[in-house]
Amino acid sequence: ITLDAGSGYKAYSWNTGAATQKINVKSTGLYKVAVTNSTGCSASDSVFVQFTDTVGLAIPSLSAVCNQTVEIPVKATAFRNILSMQGSVNWNASDLRFEVVSSFGPSSMNLNASIFGVTQTCSGILTFSWNDTGGAGQTLPDSTTLFTIRFTALGSTMRTVPVTVSSTPTPIEFI
């Protein structure tokens, strides 16, 4: 969001180090500004900005042709102090054949193949459930790859096949 200290001042001094009338902020925190007018009088103000992060998983759209192997990274969004997660990844099994889950995320998460239910992959469903074994919660930068799913494209033409995170059959949950 943009914070505006108001126009008409000679000098601006934000606690971020900025010296402009307006600043753009992207994280939760206390923002302070001091302003000085042309006669040397000064004033200050502050505001606490709270962003509501929506934790989730991001899966990019990919296109593939028949028999092409495609790897789809599943990435974290707003992953802050997460203790556990569960859910399902769904796709059309007549368009994609599941191969394997690989490229597990940061070693601190201790992600591995054992957290995935692969018994329904022929139906286009991959379930997952993970708990932070350290109990402290995991925080990751946005777009950190948690795991990658490898598929083989089926059919005879190039097309885009959606792969989505879903609450079916395992409800999506982040703690």
PDB file of C-alpha atoms in Angstrom:
ATOM      1  CA  ILE A   1       0.000   0.000   0.000  1.00  0.00           C
ATOM      2  CA  THR A   2       1.027   3.610  -0.370  1.00  0.00           C
ATOM      3  CA  LEU A   3       1.520   5.781   2.714  1.00  0.00           C
ATOM      4  CA  ASP A   4       1.269   9.535   2.093  1.00  0.00           C
ATOM      5  CA  ALA A   5       2.612  12.093   4.575  1.00  0.00           C
ATOM      6  CA  GLY A   6       0.838  14.957   2.795  1.00  0.00           C
ATOM      7  CA  SER A   7       2.033  17.549   0.344  1.00  0.00           C
ATOM      8  CA  GLY A   8       3.647  20.937   0.887  1.00  0.00           C
ATOM      9  CA  TYR A   9       6.502  20.059   3.224  1.00  0.00           C
ATOM     10  CA  LYS A  10      10.132  20.924   2.599  1.00  0.00           C
ATOM     11  CA  ALA A  11      11.521  17.671   4.032  1.00  0.00           C
ATOM     12  CA  TYR A  12      10.264  14.134   4.723  1.00  0.00           C
ATOM     13  CA  SER A  13      12.010  11.506   6.829  1.00  0.00           C
ATOM     14  CA  TRP A  14      10.556   7.982   7.116  1.00  0.00           C
ATOM     15  CA  ASN A  15      11.866   5.302   9.466  1.00  0.00           C
ATOM     16  CA  THR A  16      12.470   3.223   6.343  1.00  0.00           C
ATOM     17  CA  GLY A  17      15.151   5.704   5.244  1.00  0.00           C
ATOM     18  CA  ALA A  18      12.973   7.222   2.511  1.00  0.00           C
ATOM     19  CA  ALA A  19      12.894  11.018   2.133  1.00  0.00           C
ATOM     20  CA  THR A  20       9.804  11.299  -0.092  1.00  0.00           C
ATOM     21  CA  GLN A  21       6.191  12.370   0.450  1.00  0.00           C
ATOM     22  CA  LYS A  22       4.887   8.860  -0.300  1.00  0.00           C
ATOM     23  CA  ILE A  23       6.272   5.381   0.315  1.00  0.00           C
ATOM     24  CA  ASN A  24       5.057   1.962  -0.778  1.00  0.00           C
ATOM     25  CA  VAL A  25       5.017  -0.692   1.938  1.00  0.00           C
ATOM     26  CA  LYS A  26       4.712  -4.442   1.469  1.00  0.00           C
ATOM     27  CA  SER A  27       5.066  -5.809   4.975  1.00  0.00           C
ATOM     28  CA  THR A  28       3.376  -5.559   8.339  1.00  0.00           C
ATOM     29  CA  GLY A  29       5.011  -3.070  10.675  1.00  0.00           C
ATOM     30  CA  LEU A  30       5.140   0.361  12.296  1.00  0.00           C
ATOM     31  CA  TYR A  31       5.882   3.194   9.874  1.00  0.00           C
ATOM     32  CA  LYS A  32       6.932   6.623  11.165  1.00  0.00           C
ATOM     33  CA  VAL A  33       7.415   9.891   9.329  1.00  0.00           C
ATOM     34  CA  ALA A  34       8.729  13.309  10.367  1.00  0.00           C
ATOM     35  CA  VAL A  35       8.009  16.344   8.195  1.00  0.00           C
ATOM     36  CA  THR A  36       9.470  19.852   8.198  1.00  0.00           C
ATOM     37  CA  ASN A  37       7.902  22.897   6.544  1.00  0.00           C
ATOM     38  CA  SER A  38       9.663  25.830   4.903  1.00  0.00           C
ATOM     39  CA  THR A  39       9.848  27.822   8.186  1.00  0.00           C
ATOM     40  CA  GLY A  40      11.540  24.955  10.060  1.00  0.00           C
ATOM     41  CA  CYS A  41       8.527  23.731  12.024  1.00  0.00           C
ATOM     42  CA  SER A  42       8.294  19.961  12.255  1.00  0.00           C
ATOM     43  CA  ALA A  43       5.708  17.334  13.044  1.00  0.00           C
ATOM     44  CA  SER A  44       5.642  13.552  13.126  1.00  0.00           C
ATOM     45  CA  ASP A  45       3.159  10.753  12.844  1.00  0.00           C
ATOM     46  CA  SER A  46       3.094   6.980  12.711  1.00  0.00           C
ATOM     47  CA  VAL A  47       0.830   4.183  11.559  1.00  0.00           C
ATOM     48  CA  PHE A  48       0.860   0.429  12.103  1.00  0.00           C
ATOM     49  CA  VAL A  49       0.134  -1.462   8.891  1.00  0.00           C
ATOM     50  CA  GLN A  50      -1.200  -5.022   9.158  1.00  0.00           C
ATOM     51  CA  PHE A  51      -1.294  -7.161   6.048  1.00  0.00           C
ATOM     52  CA  THR A  52      -3.510 -10.204   6.106  1.00  0.00           C
ATOM     53  CA  ASP A  53      -1.494 -12.916   4.456  1.00  0.00           C
ATOM     54  CA  THR A  54      -3.385 -15.669   2.732  1.00  0.00           C
ATOM     55  CA  VAL A  55      -1.268 -18.751   3.100  1.00  0.00           C
ATOM     56  CA  GLY A  56      -1.445 -21.185   0.252  1.00  0.00           C
ATOM     57  CA  LEU A  57       0.214 -23.102  -2.504  1.00  0.00           C
ATOM     58  CA  ALA A  58       0.754 -21.789  -6.019  1.00  0.00           C
ATOM     59  CA  ILE A  59       0.851 -24.042  -9.050  1.00  0.00           C
ATOM     60  CA  PRO A  60       1.743 -22.541 -12.456  1.00  0.00           C
ATOM     61  CA  SER A  61      -0.200 -23.296 -15.640  1.00  0.00           C
ATOM     62  CA  LEU A  62       1.792 -25.360 -18.100  1.00  0.00           C
ATOM     63  CA  SER A  63       1.090 -26.643 -21.596  1.00  0.00           C
ATOM     64  CA  ALA A  64       2.339 -29.947 -22.961  1.00  0.00           C
ATOM     65  CA  VAL A  65       2.142 -32.183 -26.025  1.00  0.00           C
ATOM     66  CA  CYS A  66       1.552 -35.928 -26.153  1.00  0.00           C
ATOM     67  CA  ASN A  67       4.168 -38.007 -24.308  1.00  0.00           C
ATOM     68  CA  GLN A  68       6.009 -34.920 -23.076  1.00  0.00           C
ATOM     69  CA  THR A  69       7.252 -35.017 -19.494  1.00  0.00           C
ATOM     70  CA  VAL A  70       6.318 -31.915 -17.524  1.00  0.00           C
ATOM     71  CA  GLU A  71       7.411 -30.923 -14.056  1.00  0.00           C
ATOM     72  CA  ILE A  72       5.109 -28.697 -12.058  1.00  0.00           C
ATOM     73  CA  PRO A  73       6.599 -26.939  -9.018  1.00  0.00           C
ATOM     74  CA  VAL A  74       4.258 -26.385  -6.078  1.00  0.00           C
ATOM     75  CA  LYS A  75       5.310 -23.155  -4.378  1.00  0.00           C
ATOM     76  CA  ALA A  76       4.606 -21.524  -1.018  1.00  0.00           C
ATOM     77  CA  THR A  77       2.729 -18.242  -0.678  1.00  0.00           C
ATOM     78  CA  ALA A  78       2.568 -16.298   2.600  1.00  0.00           C
ATOM     79  CA  PHE A  79       4.191 -19.246   4.390  1.00  0.00           C
ATOM     80  CA  ARG A  80       4.777 -17.690   7.824  1.00  0.00           C
ATOM     81  CA  ASN A  81       5.210 -19.750  11.013  1.00  0.00           C
ATOM     82  CA  ILE A  82       3.471 -22.785   9.507  1.00  0.00           C
ATOM     83  CA  LEU A  83       3.257 -25.799  11.815  1.00  0.00           C
ATOM     84  CA  SER A  84       1.385 -28.145   9.471  1.00  0.00           C
ATOM     85  CA  MET A  85      -0.323 -28.345   6.104  1.00  0.00           C
ATOM     86  CA  GLN A  86      -2.527 -30.803   4.307  1.00  0.00           C
ATOM     87  CA  GLY A  87      -4.618 -30.923   1.164  1.00  0.00           C
ATOM     88  CA  SER A  88      -4.941 -32.476  -2.250  1.00  0.00           C
ATOM     89  CA  VAL A  89      -3.605 -31.745  -5.706  1.00  0.00           C
ATOM     90  CA  ASN A  90      -6.025 -32.611  -8.508  1.00  0.00           C
ATOM     91  CA  TRP A  91      -5.737 -32.993 -12.296  1.00  0.00           C
ATOM     92  CA  ASN A  92      -7.568 -34.681 -15.148  1.00  0.00           C
ATOM     93  CA  ALA A  93      -6.135 -38.208 -15.268  1.00  0.00           C
ATOM     94  CA  SER A  94      -7.120 -38.601 -18.936  1.00  0.00           C
ATOM     95  CA  ASP A  95      -4.767 -35.680 -19.768  1.00  0.00           C
ATOM     96  CA  LEU A  96      -1.860 -36.300 -17.382  1.00  0.00           C
ATOM     97  CA  ARG A  97      -0.281 -39.441 -15.969  1.00  0.00           C
ATOM     98  CA  PHE A  98       1.379 -39.031 -12.568  1.00  0.00           C
ATOM     99  CA  GLU A  99       5.035 -40.108 -12.469  1.00  0.00           C
ATOM    100  CA  VAL A 100       6.676 -38.996  -9.209  1.00  0.00           C
ATOM    101  CA  VAL A 101       6.977 -36.283  -6.559  1.00  0.00           C
ATOM    102  CA  SER A 102      10.500 -34.911  -6.260  1.00  0.00           C
ATOM    103  CA  SER A 103      12.607 -31.787  -5.667  1.00  0.00           C
ATOM    104  CA  PHE A 104      11.546 -31.417  -2.075  1.00  0.00           C
ATOM    105  CA  GLY A 105      11.792 -27.952  -0.538  1.00  0.00           C
ATOM    106  CA  PRO A 106      14.152 -26.608   2.089  1.00  0.00           C
ATOM    107  CA  SER A 107      15.863 -29.271   4.196  1.00  0.00           C
ATOM    108  CA  SER A 108      14.626 -27.515   7.344  1.00  0.00           C
ATOM    109  CA  MET A 109      11.113 -28.711   6.473  1.00  0.00           C
ATOM    110  CA  ASN A 110      12.126 -32.361   6.283  1.00  0.00           C
ATOM    111  CA  LEU A 111       9.813 -32.908   3.296  1.00  0.00           C
ATOM    112  CA  ASN A 112      10.043 -36.326   1.669  1.00  0.00           C
ATOM    113  CA  ALA A 113       7.986 -38.793  -0.353  1.00  0.00           C
ATOM    114  CA  SER A 114       6.389 -40.296   2.758  1.00  0.00           C
ATOM    115  CA  ILE A 115       4.063 -37.296   3.236  1.00  0.00           C
ATOM    116  CA  PHE A 116       2.220 -37.990  -0.022  1.00  0.00           C
ATOM    117  CA  GLY A 117      -0.673 -40.359  -0.610  1.00  0.00           C
ATOM    118  CA  VAL A 118      -0.148 -41.822  -4.051  1.00  0.00           C
ATOM    119  CA  THR A 119      -2.870 -44.492  -4.027  1.00  0.00           C
ATOM    120  CA  GLN A 120      -5.317 -42.300  -5.984  1.00  0.00           C
ATOM    121  CA  THR A 121      -2.982 -40.829  -8.591  1.00  0.00           C
ATOM    122  CA  CYS A 122      -4.592 -42.899 -11.369  1.00  0.00           C
ATOM    123  CA  SER A 123      -7.778 -40.947 -10.574  1.00  0.00           C
ATOM    124  CA  GLY A 124      -5.968 -37.595 -10.677  1.00  0.00           C
ATOM    125  CA  ILE A 125      -5.550 -37.084  -6.936  1.00  0.00           C
ATOM    126  CA  LEU A 126      -2.400 -36.643  -4.875  1.00  0.00           C
ATOM    127  CA  THR A 127      -2.897 -36.017  -1.147  1.00  0.00           C
ATOM    128  CA  PHE A 128      -0.315 -34.587   1.214  1.00  0.00           C
ATOM    129  CA  SER A 129       0.088 -34.012   4.934  1.00  0.00           C
ATOM    130  CA  TRP A 130       3.110 -32.424   6.621  1.00  0.00           C
ATOM    131  CA  ASN A 131       3.934 -31.435  10.214  1.00  0.00           C
ATOM    132  CA  ASP A 132       6.858 -29.371  11.441  1.00  0.00           C
ATOM    133  CA  THR A 133       8.783 -31.928  13.486  1.00  0.00           C
ATOM    134  CA  GLY A 134      10.650 -29.143  15.325  1.00  0.00           C
ATOM    135  CA  GLY A 135       7.398 -27.533  16.465  1.00  0.00           C
ATOM    136  CA  ALA A 136       8.699 -23.998  15.930  1.00  0.00           C
ATOM    137  CA  GLY A 137       6.887 -23.280  12.657  1.00  0.00           C
ATOM    138  CA  GLN A 138       8.399 -22.745   9.229  1.00  0.00           C
ATOM    139  CA  THR A 139       8.669 -19.407   7.449  1.00  0.00           C
ATOM    140  CA  LEU A 140       9.634 -19.354   3.776  1.00  0.00           C
ATOM    141  CA  PRO A 141      10.036 -16.655   1.146  1.00  0.00           C
ATOM    142  CA  ASP A 142       7.162 -16.503  -1.338  1.00  0.00           C
ATOM    143  CA  SER A 143       7.674 -18.730  -4.394  1.00  0.00           C
ATOM    144  CA  THR A 144       9.865 -21.233  -2.504  1.00  0.00           C
ATOM    145  CA  THR A 145       9.358 -24.612  -4.159  1.00  0.00           C
ATOM    146  CA  LEU A 146       7.940 -27.093  -1.650  1.00  0.00           C
ATOM    147  CA  PHE A 147       7.858 -30.029  -4.053  1.00  0.00           C
ATOM    148  CA  THR A 148       7.643 -30.782  -7.765  1.00  0.00           C
ATOM    149  CA  ILE A 149       5.208 -33.175  -9.420  1.00  0.00           C
ATOM    150  CA  ARG A 150       6.293 -34.911 -12.623  1.00  0.00           C
ATOM    151  CA  PHE A 151       3.637 -35.904 -15.152  1.00  0.00           C
ATOM    152  CA  THR A 152       3.542 -37.340 -18.658  1.00  0.00           C
ATOM    153  CA  ALA A 153       1.101 -35.603 -20.983  1.00  0.00           C
ATOM    154  CA  LEU A 154      -1.460 -37.869 -22.632  1.00  0.00           C
ATOM    155  CA  GLY A 155      -3.519 -37.266 -25.792  1.00  0.00           C
ATOM    156  CA  SER A 156      -2.643 -36.161 -29.299  1.00  0.00           C
ATOM    157  CA  THR A 157      -2.620 -32.360 -29.216  1.00  0.00           C
ATOM    158  CA  MET A 158      -0.913 -29.604 -27.303  1.00  0.00           C
ATOM    159  CA  ARG A 159      -3.101 -28.244 -24.533  1.00  0.00           C
ATOM    160  CA  THR A 160      -3.092 -26.592 -21.180  1.00  0.00           C
ATOM    161  CA  VAL A 161      -4.248 -28.901 -18.411  1.00  0.00           C
ATOM    162  CA  PRO A 162      -5.045 -27.371 -15.030  1.00  0.00           C
ATOM    163  CA  VAL A 163      -3.405 -28.840 -11.941  1.00  0.00           C
ATOM    164  CA  THR A 164      -4.950 -27.358  -8.804  1.00  0.00           C
ATOM    165  CA  VAL A 165      -4.795 -27.515  -5.030  1.00  0.00           C
ATOM    166  CA  SER A 166      -8.160 -28.645  -3.734  1.00  0.00           C
ATOM    167  CA  SER A 167     -10.071 -29.682  -0.618  1.00  0.00           C
ATOM    168  CA  THR A 168     -11.111 -32.969  -2.223  1.00  0.00           C
ATOM    169  CA  PRO A 169     -10.676 -35.537  -0.800  1.00  0.00           C
ATOM    170  CA  THR A 170      -8.356 -34.071   1.879  1.00  0.00           C
ATOM    171  CA  PRO A 171      -9.409 -30.626   3.185  1.00  0.00           C
ATOM    172  CA  ILE A 172      -6.887 -27.844   2.656  1.00  0.00           C
ATOM    173  CA  GLU A 173      -5.522 -26.793   6.013  1.00  0.00           C
ATOM    174  CA  PHE A 174      -2.605 -24.677   7.183  1.00  0.00           C
ATOM    175  CA  ILE A 175      -1.793 -24.222  10.862  1.00  0.00           C
TER     176      ILE A 175
END
